[in-house]
Short mmCIF file of C-alpha atoms in Angstrom, two decimals:
data_model
loop_
_atom_site.label_atom_id
_atom_site.label_comp_id
_atom_site.label_asym_id
_atom_site.label_seq_id
_atom_site.Cartn_x
_atom_site.Cartn_y
_atom_site.Cartn_z
CA GLN A 1 50.67 18.81 24.34
CA PRO A 2 48.82 15.71 25.04
CA TRP A 3 51.31 13.26 23.29
CA GLN A 4 54.01 14.56 25.62
CA CYS A 5 52.26 13.03 28.64
CA LEU A 6 52.69 9.54 27.19
CA ALA A 7 55.56 7.86 28.94
CA THR A 8 57.57 4.70 27.71
CA ASN A 9 58.49 1.95 29.91
CA ALA A 10 61.96 3.43 30.17
CA THR A 11 60.83 6.69 31.45
CA ALA A 12 57.86 5.83 33.41
CA PRO A 13 58.10 6.33 37.23
CA PRO A 14 57.51 3.11 39.25
CA LEU A 15 54.05 2.51 40.48
CA SER A 16 53.43 3.91 43.92
CA SER A 17 52.56 1.33 46.86
CA LEU A 18 49.01 2.59 46.69
CA GLU A 19 48.74 2.07 42.78
CA ASP A 20 50.53 -1.30 43.09
CA SER A 21 48.01 -2.44 46.01
CA ALA A 22 45.01 -1.25 43.98
CA ALA A 23 46.19 -3.22 40.89
CA THR A 24 46.85 -6.21 43.04
CA PHE A 25 43.45 -6.03 44.79
CA THR A 26 41.66 -5.60 41.32
CA ILE A 27 43.44 -8.42 39.75
CA GLY A 28 42.93 -10.62 42.76
CA THR A 29 39.29 -9.92 42.92
CA ILE A 30 38.56 -10.56 39.36
CA LEU A 31 40.56 -13.78 39.30
CA SER A 32 38.88 -14.95 42.49
CA ILE A 33 35.36 -14.05 40.81
CA MET A 34 36.40 -16.09 37.61
CA CYS A 35 37.40 -18.95 39.84
CA LEU A 36 34.26 -19.16 41.77
CA VAL A 37 32.11 -18.89 38.72
CA GLY A 38 34.30 -21.26 36.62
CA VAL A 39 34.33 -23.83 39.27
CA SER A 40 30.60 -23.68 39.89
CA GLY A 41 29.90 -23.81 36.27
CA ASN A 42 32.19 -26.84 35.62
CA ILE A 43 30.91 -28.78 38.66
CA TYR A 44 27.40 -28.14 37.39
CA THR A 45 28.24 -29.33 33.87
CA LEU A 46 29.86 -32.39 35.30
CA VAL A 47 26.94 -33.32 37.27
CA VAL A 48 24.59 -32.79 34.55
CA MET A 49 26.68 -34.70 32.01
CA CYS A 50 27.26 -37.75 34.30
CA HIS A 51 23.54 -38.08 35.00
CA SER A 52 22.55 -37.90 31.57
CA MET A 53 20.75 -40.63 29.92
CA ARG A 54 22.20 -39.84 26.48
CA ALA A 55 25.96 -40.20 27.71
CA ALA A 56 26.35 -43.55 26.25
CA ALA A 57 25.36 -42.46 22.75
CA SER A 58 26.83 -39.18 22.37
CA MET A 59 30.03 -36.99 22.74
CA TYR A 60 29.21 -36.24 26.43
CA ILE A 61 32.36 -38.06 27.41
CA TYR A 62 34.48 -35.27 25.59
CA ILE A 63 32.37 -32.40 27.16
CA ILE A 64 33.14 -34.01 30.52
CA ASN A 65 36.83 -34.07 29.64
CA LEU A 66 36.70 -30.38 28.64
CA ALA A 67 34.98 -29.60 31.92
CA MET A 68 37.54 -31.57 33.92
CA ALA A 69 40.34 -29.72 32.16
CA ASP A 70 38.95 -26.43 32.87
CA LEU A 71 38.12 -27.39 36.48
CA LEU A 72 41.79 -28.44 37.19
CA TYR A 73 43.11 -25.21 35.54
CA LEU A 74 40.55 -23.07 37.61
CA LEU A 75 41.77 -24.78 40.88
CA THR A 76 45.32 -23.33 40.33
CA ILE A 77 43.84 -19.70 40.31
CA PRO A 78 43.92 -19.30 44.12
CA PHE A 79 47.50 -20.15 44.18
CA VAL A 80 48.00 -17.25 41.67
CA VAL A 81 46.09 -14.89 43.60
CA CYS A 82 48.10 -15.80 46.86
CA THR A 83 51.30 -15.20 44.93
CA HIS A 84 50.12 -11.68 43.85
CA PHE A 85 48.87 -10.69 47.31
CA LEU A 86 51.96 -12.14 49.15
CA LYS A 87 54.37 -11.02 46.59
CA GLY A 88 56.36 -14.12 46.42
CA TRP A 89 56.16 -17.91 45.99
CA TYR A 90 55.11 -19.89 49.32
CA PHE A 91 54.17 -23.23 48.00
CA GLY A 92 57.67 -24.86 47.58
CA ASP A 93 59.40 -26.67 44.85
CA ALA A 94 56.53 -29.27 44.61
CA GLY A 95 53.90 -26.47 44.21
CA CYS A 96 56.04 -25.03 41.40
CA ARG A 97 56.21 -28.20 39.49
CA ILE A 98 52.50 -29.27 40.06
CA LEU A 99 50.85 -25.87 39.34
CA ILE A 100 52.87 -24.73 36.41
CA SER A 101 52.60 -28.11 34.95
CA MET A 102 48.91 -28.09 35.38
CA ASP A 103 48.68 -25.20 33.23
CA PHE A 104 50.43 -27.13 30.31
CA LEU A 105 48.62 -30.33 31.17
CA THR A 106 45.18 -28.80 30.92
CA MET A 107 46.01 -26.62 27.91
CA HIS A 108 47.14 -29.76 25.90
CA ALA A 109 43.97 -31.69 27.21
CA SER A 110 41.59 -29.03 26.09
CA ILE A 111 43.26 -28.37 22.77
CA PHE A 112 43.34 -32.16 21.96
CA THR A 113 39.78 -32.79 23.15
CA LEU A 114 38.51 -30.04 20.95
CA THR A 115 40.28 -31.33 18.04
CA ILE A 116 38.82 -34.90 18.57
CA MET A 117 35.35 -33.32 18.82
CA SER A 118 35.78 -31.32 15.73
CA THR A 119 37.04 -34.47 13.83
CA GLU A 120 34.15 -36.58 15.13
CA ARG A 121 31.76 -33.81 14.04
CA TYR A 122 33.32 -33.82 10.52
CA PHE A 123 33.04 -37.47 10.27
CA ALA A 124 29.39 -37.36 11.57
CA VAL A 125 28.64 -35.17 8.56
CA LEU A 126 30.70 -37.14 6.18
CA LYS A 127 29.76 -40.68 7.17
CA PRO A 128 26.74 -40.44 9.88
CA LEU A 129 26.29 -44.17 9.92
CA ASP A 130 29.75 -44.81 10.91
CA THR A 131 29.71 -42.36 13.78
CA VAL A 132 26.57 -43.87 15.32
CA LYS A 133 28.32 -47.12 15.58
CA ARG A 134 31.24 -45.69 17.72
CA SER A 135 30.62 -46.99 21.23
CA LYS A 136 31.21 -45.29 24.64
CA SER A 137 34.24 -47.60 25.30
CA TYR A 138 35.68 -46.18 22.18
CA ARG A 139 35.09 -42.64 23.24
CA LYS A 140 36.55 -43.46 26.72
CA ALA A 141 39.79 -44.84 25.10
CA ILE A 142 40.20 -41.72 23.04
CA ALA A 143 39.67 -39.51 26.03
CA LEU A 144 42.27 -41.60 28.01
CA LEU A 145 44.66 -41.19 25.04
CA VAL A 146 44.23 -37.54 25.02
CA TRP A 147 45.15 -37.38 28.78
CA ALA A 148 48.15 -39.65 28.24
CA ALA A 149 49.34 -37.51 25.37
CA SER A 150 48.90 -34.44 27.43
CA LEU A 151 50.77 -35.82 30.45
CA ILE A 152 53.81 -37.09 28.19
CA LEU A 153 53.93 -33.54 26.71
CA THR A 154 53.91 -31.97 30.04
CA LEU A 155 56.69 -34.16 31.48
CA PRO A 156 59.61 -31.91 30.24
CA MET A 157 57.93 -29.06 32.08
CA ILE A 158 57.47 -31.19 35.27
CA VAL A 159 61.10 -32.01 35.32
CA SER A 160 62.49 -28.64 34.34
CA ILE A 161 60.53 -26.48 36.75
CA GLN A 162 62.05 -25.61 40.18
CA MET A 163 61.85 -22.90 42.66
CA MET A 164 64.72 -20.50 42.80
CA THR A 165 65.42 -17.57 45.33
CA VAL A 166 66.29 -14.42 43.58
CA GLY A 167 67.25 -11.91 46.15
CA ALA A 168 64.83 -12.39 49.03
CA LYS A 169 61.94 -13.73 46.77
CA ALA A 170 61.28 -17.34 45.83
CA MET A 171 60.36 -17.82 42.25
CA CYS A 172 59.37 -20.72 39.87
CA HIS A 173 61.85 -20.95 36.98
CA SER A 174 62.46 -23.20 34.10
CA THR A 175 65.91 -24.93 34.02
CA LEU A 176 65.59 -25.48 30.26
CA SER A 177 67.85 -23.29 28.08
CA PRO A 178 66.14 -20.61 25.69
CA LEU A 179 67.36 -22.80 22.76
CA SER A 180 65.22 -25.76 23.71
CA TYR A 181 62.21 -23.79 23.17
CA LYS A 182 62.99 -23.38 19.45
#
């Protein structure tokens, strides 16, 4: 019977070393390709946006912020790939704090930037003349505020992450109790 071949997590045999290596290689390859394509695309976006003549009169500053957040996130992927291949954490306590916190920082920065862009587009439709009056320095201040708020929201993670050794393997682990996430 076909349904009898399905195994649950409790009854599934452990992956063989060959299957585990194939999965690690596949995931590592996909992540590496994503990293290369993403870094190239975001660097290209940054170069084009920074050299654009319309940068002062548009929301290019927000697009630059999105590209920066994406680029910072993508630069953590090689460490994830190394961790999968080496089957452990070899980047120390500072690496734990920086790399895991970078995930939170870039996530917040991207979400806030997209929210600001959506809000600006809404007001551009609602009050088009007011939107045109907004200066480049206004948008830079908003972008700086986005990064400051993102950093503030990331501080608890920076403080609570530490490297712990479990058995023979080093792992990054949060010292916050599960109740603090509620």
